[in-house]
XYZ file of C-alpha atoms in Angstrom:
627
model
C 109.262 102.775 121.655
C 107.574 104.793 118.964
C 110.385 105.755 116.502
C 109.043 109.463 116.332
C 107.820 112.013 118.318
C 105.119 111.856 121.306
C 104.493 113.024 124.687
C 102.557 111.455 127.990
C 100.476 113.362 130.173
C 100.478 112.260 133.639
C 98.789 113.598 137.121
C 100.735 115.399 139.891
C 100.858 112.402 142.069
C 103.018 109.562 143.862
C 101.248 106.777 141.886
C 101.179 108.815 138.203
C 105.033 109.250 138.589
C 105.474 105.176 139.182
C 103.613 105.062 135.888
C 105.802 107.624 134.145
C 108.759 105.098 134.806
C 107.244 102.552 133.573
C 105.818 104.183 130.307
C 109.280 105.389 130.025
C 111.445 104.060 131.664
C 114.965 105.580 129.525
C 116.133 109.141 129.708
C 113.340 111.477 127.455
C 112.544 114.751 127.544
C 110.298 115.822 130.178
C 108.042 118.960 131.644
C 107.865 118.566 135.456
C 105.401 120.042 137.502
C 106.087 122.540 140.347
C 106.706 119.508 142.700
C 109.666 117.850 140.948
C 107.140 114.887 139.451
C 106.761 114.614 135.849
C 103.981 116.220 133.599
C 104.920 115.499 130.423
C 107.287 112.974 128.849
C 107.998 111.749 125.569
C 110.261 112.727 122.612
C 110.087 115.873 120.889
C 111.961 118.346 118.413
C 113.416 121.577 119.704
C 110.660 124.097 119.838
C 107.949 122.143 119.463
C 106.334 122.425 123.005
C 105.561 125.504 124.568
C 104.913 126.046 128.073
C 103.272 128.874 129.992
C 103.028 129.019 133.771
C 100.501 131.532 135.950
C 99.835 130.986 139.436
C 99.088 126.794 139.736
C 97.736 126.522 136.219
C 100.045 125.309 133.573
C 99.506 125.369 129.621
C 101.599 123.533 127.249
C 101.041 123.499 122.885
C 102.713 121.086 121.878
C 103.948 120.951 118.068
C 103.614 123.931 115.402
C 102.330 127.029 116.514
C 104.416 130.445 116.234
C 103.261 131.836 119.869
C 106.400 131.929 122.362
C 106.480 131.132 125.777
C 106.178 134.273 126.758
C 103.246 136.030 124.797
C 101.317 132.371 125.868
C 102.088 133.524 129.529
C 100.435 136.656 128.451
C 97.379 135.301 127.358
C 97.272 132.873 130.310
C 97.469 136.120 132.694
C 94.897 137.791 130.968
C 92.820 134.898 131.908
C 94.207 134.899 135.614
C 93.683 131.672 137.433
C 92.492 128.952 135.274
C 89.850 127.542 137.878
C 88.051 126.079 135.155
C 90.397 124.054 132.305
C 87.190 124.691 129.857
C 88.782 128.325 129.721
C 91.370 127.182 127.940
C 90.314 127.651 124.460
C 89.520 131.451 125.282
C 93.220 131.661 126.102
C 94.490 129.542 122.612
C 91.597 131.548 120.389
C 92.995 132.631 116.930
C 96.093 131.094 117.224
C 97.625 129.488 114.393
C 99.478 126.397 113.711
C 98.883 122.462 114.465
C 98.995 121.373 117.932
C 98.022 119.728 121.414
C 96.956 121.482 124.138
C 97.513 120.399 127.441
C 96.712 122.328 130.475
C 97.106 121.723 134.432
C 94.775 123.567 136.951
C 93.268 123.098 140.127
C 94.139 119.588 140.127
C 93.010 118.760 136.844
C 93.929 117.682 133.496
C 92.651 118.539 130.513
C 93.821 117.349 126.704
C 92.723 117.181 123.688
C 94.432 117.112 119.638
C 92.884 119.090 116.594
C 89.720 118.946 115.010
C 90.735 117.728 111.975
C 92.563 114.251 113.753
C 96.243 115.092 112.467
C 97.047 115.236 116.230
C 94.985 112.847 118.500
C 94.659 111.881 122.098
C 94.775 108.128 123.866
C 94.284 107.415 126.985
C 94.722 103.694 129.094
C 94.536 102.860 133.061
C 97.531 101.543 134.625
C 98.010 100.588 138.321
C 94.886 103.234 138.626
C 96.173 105.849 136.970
C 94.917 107.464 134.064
C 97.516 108.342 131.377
C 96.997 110.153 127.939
C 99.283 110.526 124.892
C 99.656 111.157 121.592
C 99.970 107.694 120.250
C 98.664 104.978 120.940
C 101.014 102.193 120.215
C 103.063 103.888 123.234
C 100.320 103.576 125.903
C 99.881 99.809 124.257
C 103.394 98.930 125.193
C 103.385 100.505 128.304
C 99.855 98.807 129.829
C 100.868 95.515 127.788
C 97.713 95.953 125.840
C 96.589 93.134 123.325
C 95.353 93.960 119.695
C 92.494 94.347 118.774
C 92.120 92.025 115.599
C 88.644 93.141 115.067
C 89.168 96.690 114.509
C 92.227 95.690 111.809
C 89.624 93.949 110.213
C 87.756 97.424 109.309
C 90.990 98.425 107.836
C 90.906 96.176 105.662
C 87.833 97.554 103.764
C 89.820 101.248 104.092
C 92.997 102.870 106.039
C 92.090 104.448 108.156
C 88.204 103.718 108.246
C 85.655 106.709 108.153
C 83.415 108.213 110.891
C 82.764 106.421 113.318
C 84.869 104.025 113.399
C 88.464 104.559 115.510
C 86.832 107.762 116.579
C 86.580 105.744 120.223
C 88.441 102.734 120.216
C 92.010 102.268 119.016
C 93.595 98.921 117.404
C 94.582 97.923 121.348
C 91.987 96.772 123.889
C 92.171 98.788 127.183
C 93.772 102.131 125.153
C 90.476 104.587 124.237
C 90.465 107.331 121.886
C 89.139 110.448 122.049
C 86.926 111.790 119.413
C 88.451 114.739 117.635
C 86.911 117.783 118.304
C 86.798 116.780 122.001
C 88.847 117.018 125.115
C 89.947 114.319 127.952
C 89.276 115.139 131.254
C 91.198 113.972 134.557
C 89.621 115.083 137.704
C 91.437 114.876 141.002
C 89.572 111.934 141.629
C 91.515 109.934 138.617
C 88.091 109.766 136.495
C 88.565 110.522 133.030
C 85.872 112.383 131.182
C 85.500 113.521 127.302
C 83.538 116.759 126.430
C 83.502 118.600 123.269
C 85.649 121.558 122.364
C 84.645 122.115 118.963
C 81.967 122.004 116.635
C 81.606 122.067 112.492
C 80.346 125.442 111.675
C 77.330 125.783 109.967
C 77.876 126.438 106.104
C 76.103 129.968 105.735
C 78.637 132.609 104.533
C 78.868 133.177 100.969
C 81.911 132.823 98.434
C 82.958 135.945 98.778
C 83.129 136.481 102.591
C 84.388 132.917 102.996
C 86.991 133.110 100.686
C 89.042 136.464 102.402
C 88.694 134.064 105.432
C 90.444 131.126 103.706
C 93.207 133.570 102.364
C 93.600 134.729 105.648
C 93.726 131.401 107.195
C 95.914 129.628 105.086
C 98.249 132.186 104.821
C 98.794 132.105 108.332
C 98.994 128.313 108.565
C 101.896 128.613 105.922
C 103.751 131.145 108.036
C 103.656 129.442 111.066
C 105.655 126.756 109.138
C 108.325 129.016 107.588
C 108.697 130.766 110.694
C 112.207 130.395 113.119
C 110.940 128.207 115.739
C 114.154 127.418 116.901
C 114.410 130.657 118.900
C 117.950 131.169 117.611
C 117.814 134.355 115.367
C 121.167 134.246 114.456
C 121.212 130.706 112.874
C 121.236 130.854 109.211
C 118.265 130.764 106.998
C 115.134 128.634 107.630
C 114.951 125.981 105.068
C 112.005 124.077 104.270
C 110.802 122.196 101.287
C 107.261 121.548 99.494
C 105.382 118.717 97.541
C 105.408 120.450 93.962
C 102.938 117.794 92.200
C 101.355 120.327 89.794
C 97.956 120.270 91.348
C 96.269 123.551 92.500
C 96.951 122.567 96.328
C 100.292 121.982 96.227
C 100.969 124.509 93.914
C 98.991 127.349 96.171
C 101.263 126.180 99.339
C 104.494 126.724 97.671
C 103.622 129.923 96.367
C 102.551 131.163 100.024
C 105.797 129.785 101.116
C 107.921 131.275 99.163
C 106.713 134.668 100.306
C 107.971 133.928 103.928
C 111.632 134.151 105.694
C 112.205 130.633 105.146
C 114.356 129.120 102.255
C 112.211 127.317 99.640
C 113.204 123.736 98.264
C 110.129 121.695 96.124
C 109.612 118.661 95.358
C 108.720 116.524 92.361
C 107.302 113.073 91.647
C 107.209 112.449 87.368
C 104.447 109.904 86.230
C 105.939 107.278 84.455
C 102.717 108.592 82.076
C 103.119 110.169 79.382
C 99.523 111.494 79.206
C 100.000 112.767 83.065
C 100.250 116.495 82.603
C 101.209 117.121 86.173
C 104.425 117.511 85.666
C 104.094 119.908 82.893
C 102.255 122.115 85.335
C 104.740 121.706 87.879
C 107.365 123.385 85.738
C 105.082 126.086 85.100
C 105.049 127.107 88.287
C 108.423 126.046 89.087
C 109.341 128.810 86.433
C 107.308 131.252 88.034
C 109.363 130.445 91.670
C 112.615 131.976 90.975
C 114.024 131.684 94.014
C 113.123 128.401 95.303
C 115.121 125.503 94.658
C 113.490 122.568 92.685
C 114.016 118.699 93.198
C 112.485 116.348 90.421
C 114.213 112.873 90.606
C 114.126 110.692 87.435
C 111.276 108.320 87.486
C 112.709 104.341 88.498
C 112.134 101.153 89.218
C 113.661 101.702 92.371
C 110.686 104.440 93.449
C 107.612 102.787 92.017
C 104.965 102.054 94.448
C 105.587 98.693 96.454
C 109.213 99.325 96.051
C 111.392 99.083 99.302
C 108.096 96.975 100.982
C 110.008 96.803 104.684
C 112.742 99.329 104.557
C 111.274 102.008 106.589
C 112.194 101.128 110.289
C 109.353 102.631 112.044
C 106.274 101.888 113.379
C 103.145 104.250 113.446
C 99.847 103.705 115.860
C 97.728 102.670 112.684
C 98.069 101.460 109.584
C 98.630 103.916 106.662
C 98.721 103.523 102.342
C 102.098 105.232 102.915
C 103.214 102.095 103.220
C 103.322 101.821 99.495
C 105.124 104.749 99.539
C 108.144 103.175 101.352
C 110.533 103.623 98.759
C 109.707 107.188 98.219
C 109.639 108.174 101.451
C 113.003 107.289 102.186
C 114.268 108.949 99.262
C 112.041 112.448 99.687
C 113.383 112.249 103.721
C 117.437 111.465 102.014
C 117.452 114.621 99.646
C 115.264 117.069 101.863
C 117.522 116.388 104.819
C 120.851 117.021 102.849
C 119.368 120.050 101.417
C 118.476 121.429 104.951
C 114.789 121.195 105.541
C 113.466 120.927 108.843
C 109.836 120.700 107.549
C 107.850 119.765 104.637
C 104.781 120.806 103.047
C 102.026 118.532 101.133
C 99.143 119.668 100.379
C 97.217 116.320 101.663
C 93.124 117.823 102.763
C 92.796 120.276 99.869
C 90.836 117.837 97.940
C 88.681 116.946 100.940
C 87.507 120.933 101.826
C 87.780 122.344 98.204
C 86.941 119.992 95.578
C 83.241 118.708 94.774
C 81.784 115.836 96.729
C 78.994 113.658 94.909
C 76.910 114.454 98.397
C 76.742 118.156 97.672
C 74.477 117.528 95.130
C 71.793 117.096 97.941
C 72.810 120.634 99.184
C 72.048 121.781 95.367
C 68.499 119.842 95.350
C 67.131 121.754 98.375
C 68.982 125.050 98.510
C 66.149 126.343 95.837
C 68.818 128.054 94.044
C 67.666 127.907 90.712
C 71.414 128.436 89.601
C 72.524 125.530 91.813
C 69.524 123.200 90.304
C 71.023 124.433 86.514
C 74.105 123.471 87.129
C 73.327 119.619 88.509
C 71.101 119.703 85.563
C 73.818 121.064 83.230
C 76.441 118.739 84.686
C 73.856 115.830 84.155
C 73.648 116.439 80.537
C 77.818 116.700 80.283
C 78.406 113.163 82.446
C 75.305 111.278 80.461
C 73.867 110.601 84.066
C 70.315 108.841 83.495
C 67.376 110.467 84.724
C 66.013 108.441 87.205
C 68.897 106.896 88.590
C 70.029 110.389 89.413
C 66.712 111.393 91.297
C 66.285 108.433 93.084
C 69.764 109.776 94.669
C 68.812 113.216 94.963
C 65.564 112.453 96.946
C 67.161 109.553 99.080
C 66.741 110.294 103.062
C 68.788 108.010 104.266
C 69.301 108.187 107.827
C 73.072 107.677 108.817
C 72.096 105.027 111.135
C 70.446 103.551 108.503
C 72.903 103.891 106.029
C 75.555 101.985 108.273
C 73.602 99.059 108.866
C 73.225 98.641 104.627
C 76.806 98.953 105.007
C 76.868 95.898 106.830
C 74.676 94.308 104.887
C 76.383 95.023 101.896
C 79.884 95.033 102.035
C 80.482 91.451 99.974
C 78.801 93.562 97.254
C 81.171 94.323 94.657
C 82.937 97.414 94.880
C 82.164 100.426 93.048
C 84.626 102.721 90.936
C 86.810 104.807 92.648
C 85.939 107.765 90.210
C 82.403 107.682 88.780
C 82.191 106.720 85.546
C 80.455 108.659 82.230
C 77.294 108.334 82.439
C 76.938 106.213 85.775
C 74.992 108.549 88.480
C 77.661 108.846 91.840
C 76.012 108.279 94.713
C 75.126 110.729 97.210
C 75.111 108.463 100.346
C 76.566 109.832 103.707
C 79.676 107.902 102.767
C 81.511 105.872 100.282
C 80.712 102.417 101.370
C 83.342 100.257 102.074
C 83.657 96.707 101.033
C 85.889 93.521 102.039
C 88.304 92.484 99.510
C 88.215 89.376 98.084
C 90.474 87.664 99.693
C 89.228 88.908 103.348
C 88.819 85.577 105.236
C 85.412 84.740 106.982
C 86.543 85.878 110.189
C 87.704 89.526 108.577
C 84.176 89.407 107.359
C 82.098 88.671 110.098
C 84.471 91.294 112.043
C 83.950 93.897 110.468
C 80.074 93.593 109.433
C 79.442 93.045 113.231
C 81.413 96.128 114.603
C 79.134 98.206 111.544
C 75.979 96.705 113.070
C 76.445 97.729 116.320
C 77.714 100.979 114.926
C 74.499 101.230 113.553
C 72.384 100.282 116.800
C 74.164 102.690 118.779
C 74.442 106.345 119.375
C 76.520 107.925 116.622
C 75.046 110.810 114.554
C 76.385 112.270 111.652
C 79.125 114.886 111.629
C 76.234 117.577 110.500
C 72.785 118.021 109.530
C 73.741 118.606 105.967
C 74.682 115.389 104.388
C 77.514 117.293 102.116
C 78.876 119.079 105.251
C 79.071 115.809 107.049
C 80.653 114.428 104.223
C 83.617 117.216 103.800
C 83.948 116.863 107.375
C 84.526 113.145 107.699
C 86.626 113.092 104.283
C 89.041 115.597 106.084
C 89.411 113.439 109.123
C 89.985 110.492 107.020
C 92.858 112.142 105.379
C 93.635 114.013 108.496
C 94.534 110.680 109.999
C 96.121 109.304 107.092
C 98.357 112.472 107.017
C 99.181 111.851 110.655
C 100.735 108.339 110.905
C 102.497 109.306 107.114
C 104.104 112.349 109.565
C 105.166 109.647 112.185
C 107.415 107.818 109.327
C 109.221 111.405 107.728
C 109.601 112.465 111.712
C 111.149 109.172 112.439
C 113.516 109.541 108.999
C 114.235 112.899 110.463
C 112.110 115.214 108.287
C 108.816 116.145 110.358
C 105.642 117.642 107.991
C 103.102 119.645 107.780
C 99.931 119.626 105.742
C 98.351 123.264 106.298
C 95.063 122.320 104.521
C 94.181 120.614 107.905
C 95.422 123.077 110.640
C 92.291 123.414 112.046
C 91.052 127.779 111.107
C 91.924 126.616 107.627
C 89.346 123.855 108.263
C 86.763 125.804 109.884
C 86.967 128.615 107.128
C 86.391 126.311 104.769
C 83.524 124.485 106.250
C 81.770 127.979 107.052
C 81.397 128.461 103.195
C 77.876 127.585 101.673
C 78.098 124.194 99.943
C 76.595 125.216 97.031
C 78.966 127.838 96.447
C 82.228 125.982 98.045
C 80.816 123.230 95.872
C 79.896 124.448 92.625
C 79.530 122.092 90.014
C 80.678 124.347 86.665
C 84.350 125.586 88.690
C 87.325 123.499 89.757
C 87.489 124.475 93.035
C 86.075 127.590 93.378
C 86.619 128.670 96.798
C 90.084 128.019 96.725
C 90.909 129.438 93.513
C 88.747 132.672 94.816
C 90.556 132.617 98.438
C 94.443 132.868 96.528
C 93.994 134.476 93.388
C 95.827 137.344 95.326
C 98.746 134.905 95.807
C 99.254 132.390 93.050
C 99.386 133.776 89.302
C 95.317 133.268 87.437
C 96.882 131.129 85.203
C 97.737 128.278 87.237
C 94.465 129.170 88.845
C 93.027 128.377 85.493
C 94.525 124.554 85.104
C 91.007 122.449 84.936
C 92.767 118.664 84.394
C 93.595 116.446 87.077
C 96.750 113.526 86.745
C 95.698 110.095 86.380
C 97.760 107.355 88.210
C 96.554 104.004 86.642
C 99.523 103.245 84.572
C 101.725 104.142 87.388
C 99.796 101.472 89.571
C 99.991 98.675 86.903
C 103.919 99.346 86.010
C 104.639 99.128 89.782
C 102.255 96.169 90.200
C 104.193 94.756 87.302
C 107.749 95.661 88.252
C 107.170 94.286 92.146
C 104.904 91.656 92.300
C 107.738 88.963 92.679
C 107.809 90.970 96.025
C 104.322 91.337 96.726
C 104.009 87.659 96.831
C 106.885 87.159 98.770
C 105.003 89.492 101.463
C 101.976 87.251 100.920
C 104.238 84.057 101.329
C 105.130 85.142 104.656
C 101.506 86.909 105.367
C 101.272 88.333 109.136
C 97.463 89.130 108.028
C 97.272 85.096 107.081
C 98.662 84.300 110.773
C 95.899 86.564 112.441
C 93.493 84.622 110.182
C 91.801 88.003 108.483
C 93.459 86.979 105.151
C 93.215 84.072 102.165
C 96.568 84.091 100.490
C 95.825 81.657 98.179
C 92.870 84.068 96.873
C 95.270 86.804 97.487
C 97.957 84.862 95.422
C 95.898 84.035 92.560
C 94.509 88.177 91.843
C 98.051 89.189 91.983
C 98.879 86.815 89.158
C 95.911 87.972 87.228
C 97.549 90.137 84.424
C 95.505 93.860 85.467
C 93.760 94.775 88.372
C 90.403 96.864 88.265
C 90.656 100.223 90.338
C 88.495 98.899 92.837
C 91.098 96.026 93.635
C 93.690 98.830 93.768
C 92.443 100.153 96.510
C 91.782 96.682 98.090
C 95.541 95.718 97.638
C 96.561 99.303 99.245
C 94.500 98.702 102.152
C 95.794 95.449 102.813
C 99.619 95.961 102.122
C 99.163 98.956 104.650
C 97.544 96.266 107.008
C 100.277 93.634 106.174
C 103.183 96.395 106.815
C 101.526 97.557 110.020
C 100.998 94.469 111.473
C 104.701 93.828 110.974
C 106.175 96.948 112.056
C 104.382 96.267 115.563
C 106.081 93.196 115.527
C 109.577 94.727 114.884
C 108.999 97.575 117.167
C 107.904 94.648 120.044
C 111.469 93.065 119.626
C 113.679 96.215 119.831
C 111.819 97.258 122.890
C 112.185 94.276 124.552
C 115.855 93.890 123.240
C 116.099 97.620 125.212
C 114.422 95.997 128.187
C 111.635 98.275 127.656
C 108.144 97.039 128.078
């Protein structure tokens, strides 16, 4: 059905467990309740779901969290009869990991994911019966659930879209989501509710306090992924391997790793650059890892992005730029399996919580900080920013609502540069605005701007009060999702991951830090760099460059483009009508591509590769005689 792993949740009734046959109908793995009917269903690796029983009330985690059956029994006693399933983050407080929780009680159900959208909830109706899960795409297949064409249009202008948008509605009409941060309700009457569980922080501790909280944090997120979940102590040594790119997050994970039970293996991707210095800073640290194991493949043709377009045979419940990945992916999932590893590490949401966002410079303006006014000044003087243009975006109120409906308005305009350039001001707007590409049919168009429109008429407020909180908040969930359906592709090739910058303490630490100091402009990250300097050796810590990819893009646009148009020749995106391949045709034969139509061309290869996995995924279920 889904090619990876996911679970169902499903009421303790006659009707729910006609459903459960039909959303599954082949042998899975399964939690029953005390009556015989099933609970939970779906597909899942050894030790990823927990279950605790007291009383009536159940409690299931379900993926990486380093609590045992038996000490989450514990916890559930402690809280004796859950009466109320809102108790039920008192009983999972503190603990570690990545997960779902799911709990049963007094004939209701409550679920929800993570905060930070790597694990998410769906729900759908079927013959009256409310059913959540993990993913999406299975409750689509299950309730026969049509696309919907006009939320693939947003992902068009960016995959995955920011706040709001997929927050509440998935890419299937009939299947809602549920907000991250918040929790599904089931009542015994069948009525599904959705009430917060979590809330951003607000950003008041300073650098120093905030920083022992990171350590701690991510320290603990890191051993809850070397850790023996398997439950068999006498198996040999753990192994698990690590993206090793040469960049301070990566970097920081493997050395926290490597102090842990497990066996270390990392991982290396070469620019075909030259002028890249990543991977000289990868074998710095590499030297400095004695005991791990190191993987660098030679750069190839066979690698570069685009490479390998349709060889990963698996779909995922949105579309994803790993899709431009393909090539790699199967390779990094080949050599990590033989070598052993059950999980690996990337360091995907460090940028998002620790670097600078150009919104934080509104946090600078009005903290009256006369340090955090020097530095935008002194920054200002370094990146030639004109005057004006920079304090017409420092004073700009902007409502979000507001701000969304310009969106609309303005996402024809033509699209800005993906990294600020000398002495052009970045701006400071709740988001980075999205815009169509240019070969986005009419129909994409109108799509999209009307969905932002009544986006903009409706009731969505920002993620925070602080326009640089809301920011680091939303950025996280963006990559939190993008992380998430890259994890359903190396599950599916048999090599889950992990990305520990987004378990959600690690997230909350980090968003508890004041954003002038998380966010200083004159330090590369200085709440990171703070938080391990315990951990990783200062001069690492000290590495102030960052790798640039741009060759990389145009020797791979090069080196596949006979197979980019061949994709285009045979456009899924053309048959839905959200595409112009003839437009699309004639910028791939232009001889370089502007940054900004990188991105466009990512967004809609992802599209194009989704909407073709679905497809694929359609036939061998009904080849299975599944629905």
């Amino acid at each position: 059905m889904t090619g990876g792993p996911w679970f169902a949740v499903f009421p303790d009734s006659e009707a729910a467990a006609g459903v459960a046959r039909k959303v599954c109908p082949r042998p899975v793995d399964v939690v029953r309740y005390p009556s015989g009917r099933p609970w939970l269903l779906g597909e899942w690796p050894v030790g990823d779901v927990v279950v605790a029983e007291a009383g009536s009330s159940l409690l299931a985690l379900i993926g990486r969290c380093p609590v045992n059956a038996e000490e989450l029994a514990l916890r559930l006693r402690g809280m004796r009869e859950l009466g109320d399933t809102e108790q039920t983050e008192q009983v999972v407080a503190g603990l570690p990991g990545s997960f779902h929780v799911v709990v049963s009680a007094g004939g209701r159900l409550r679920v929800r994911g993570t905060a930070s959208a790597v694990r998410r909830v769906f729900h759908a109706e079927s013959d009256g019966v409310t059913v959540a899960a993990s993913r999406a795409d299975a409750l689509a297949h299950a309730v026969g659930a049509v696309m919907d064409e006009e939320q693939l249009a947003l992902h068009l202008l960016s995959s995955p879209p920011s706040y709001p948008f997929g927050e509440h509605r998935s890419l299937w009409r009939g299947v809602q989501a549920v907000r991250p941060g918040h929790a599904l309700l089931i009542g015994p009457d069948g009525r599904a509710t959705v009430r917060p569980w979590w809330e951003p922080p607000e950003p008041d501790l300073s650098l120093a306090e905030g920083a022992e909280n990171v350590r701690r944090a991510l320290s603990l997120a890191v051993s809850s992924c070397t850790a023996n979940r398997t439950g068999n102590h006498t198996a040999n040594r753990t192994v698990i391997s690590a993206d090793l790119s040469g960049g301070l997050d990566s970097t920081t994970l493997c050395f926290l790793a490597a102090r842990g039970p497990a066996r270390l293996i990392t991982f290396h991707w070469a620019s075909l650059d030259p002028g890249n210095d990543d991977t000289a800073w990868a074998r710095k640290a590499a030297a400095l890892l004695p005991d791990a194991e190191h993987v660098a493949p030679e750069p190839s043709d066979a690698t570069l992005w685009f490479s390998g377009l349709g060889d990963v045979p698996t779909a995922t419940d949105e579309p994803g730029l790993w899709a431009r990945d393909s090539a790699r992916l199967l390779l990094l999932a080949r050599l990590m399996t033989r070598h052993g590893s059950r999980l690996h590490l990337t360091g995907g949401g460090g940028d998002e919580l620790f670097g600078f966002l150009p919104p934080y410079l509104h946090a600078h303006v009005r903290s009256r900080s006369l340090s955090a006014l020097r530095q935008v000044n002194r920054t200002r003087v370094m990146q030639r920013w004109p005057l004006r243009p920079l304090l017409a975006e420092l004073s700009d109120r902007t409502t979000f609502a507001d701000w969304l409906a310009t969106t609309a308005r303005r996402i024809t305009d033509p699209a800005l540069p993906a990294r600020p350039r000398t002495g052009r001001v970045p701006s400071t707007a709740w988001e980075v605005m999205p815009q169509v590409p240019p070969w986005a049919r009419a129909e994409a168009v109108d799509a999209a701007r009307t969905l932002l429109r009544e986006a903009s008429s409706g009731t969505h407020e920002p993620l925070a009060a602080q326009r640089g909180q809301h920011a680091a908040l939303s950025a996280a969930r963006t990559c939190g999702r993008a992380f998430r359906v890259t994890e359903q592709v190396t599950a599916a090739l048999g090599l889950p991951s992990a990305a520990p910058y987004l378990d959600d303490n690690v997230l909350e630490a980090a968003l508890s830090v004041r954003i002038t100091e998380r966010g200083a402009l004159d330090r590369c990250k200085p709440l990171l760099t703070t938080a391990v300097h315990p951990d990783v050796p200062g001069e690492l810590l000290a590495r102030s460059t960052k790798g640039e990819y741009t060759a990389d893009f145009h020797q791979a646009l090069h080196r596949n483009k006979a197979a980019l148009n061949r994709l285009v020749d045979d456009s899924h995106l053309a048959r839905a009508g959200l595409v112009d391949t003839a437009v699309l045709r004639a910028h791939l034969a232009k001889p370089g591509l502007p940054p900004e139509a990188m991105r466009a061309l990512d967004n809609t290869v992802a599209c194009e590769m989704w909407l073709r996995g679905c497809s694929a995924a359609k036939g061998r279920s009904a080849a299975k005689g599944a629905p």
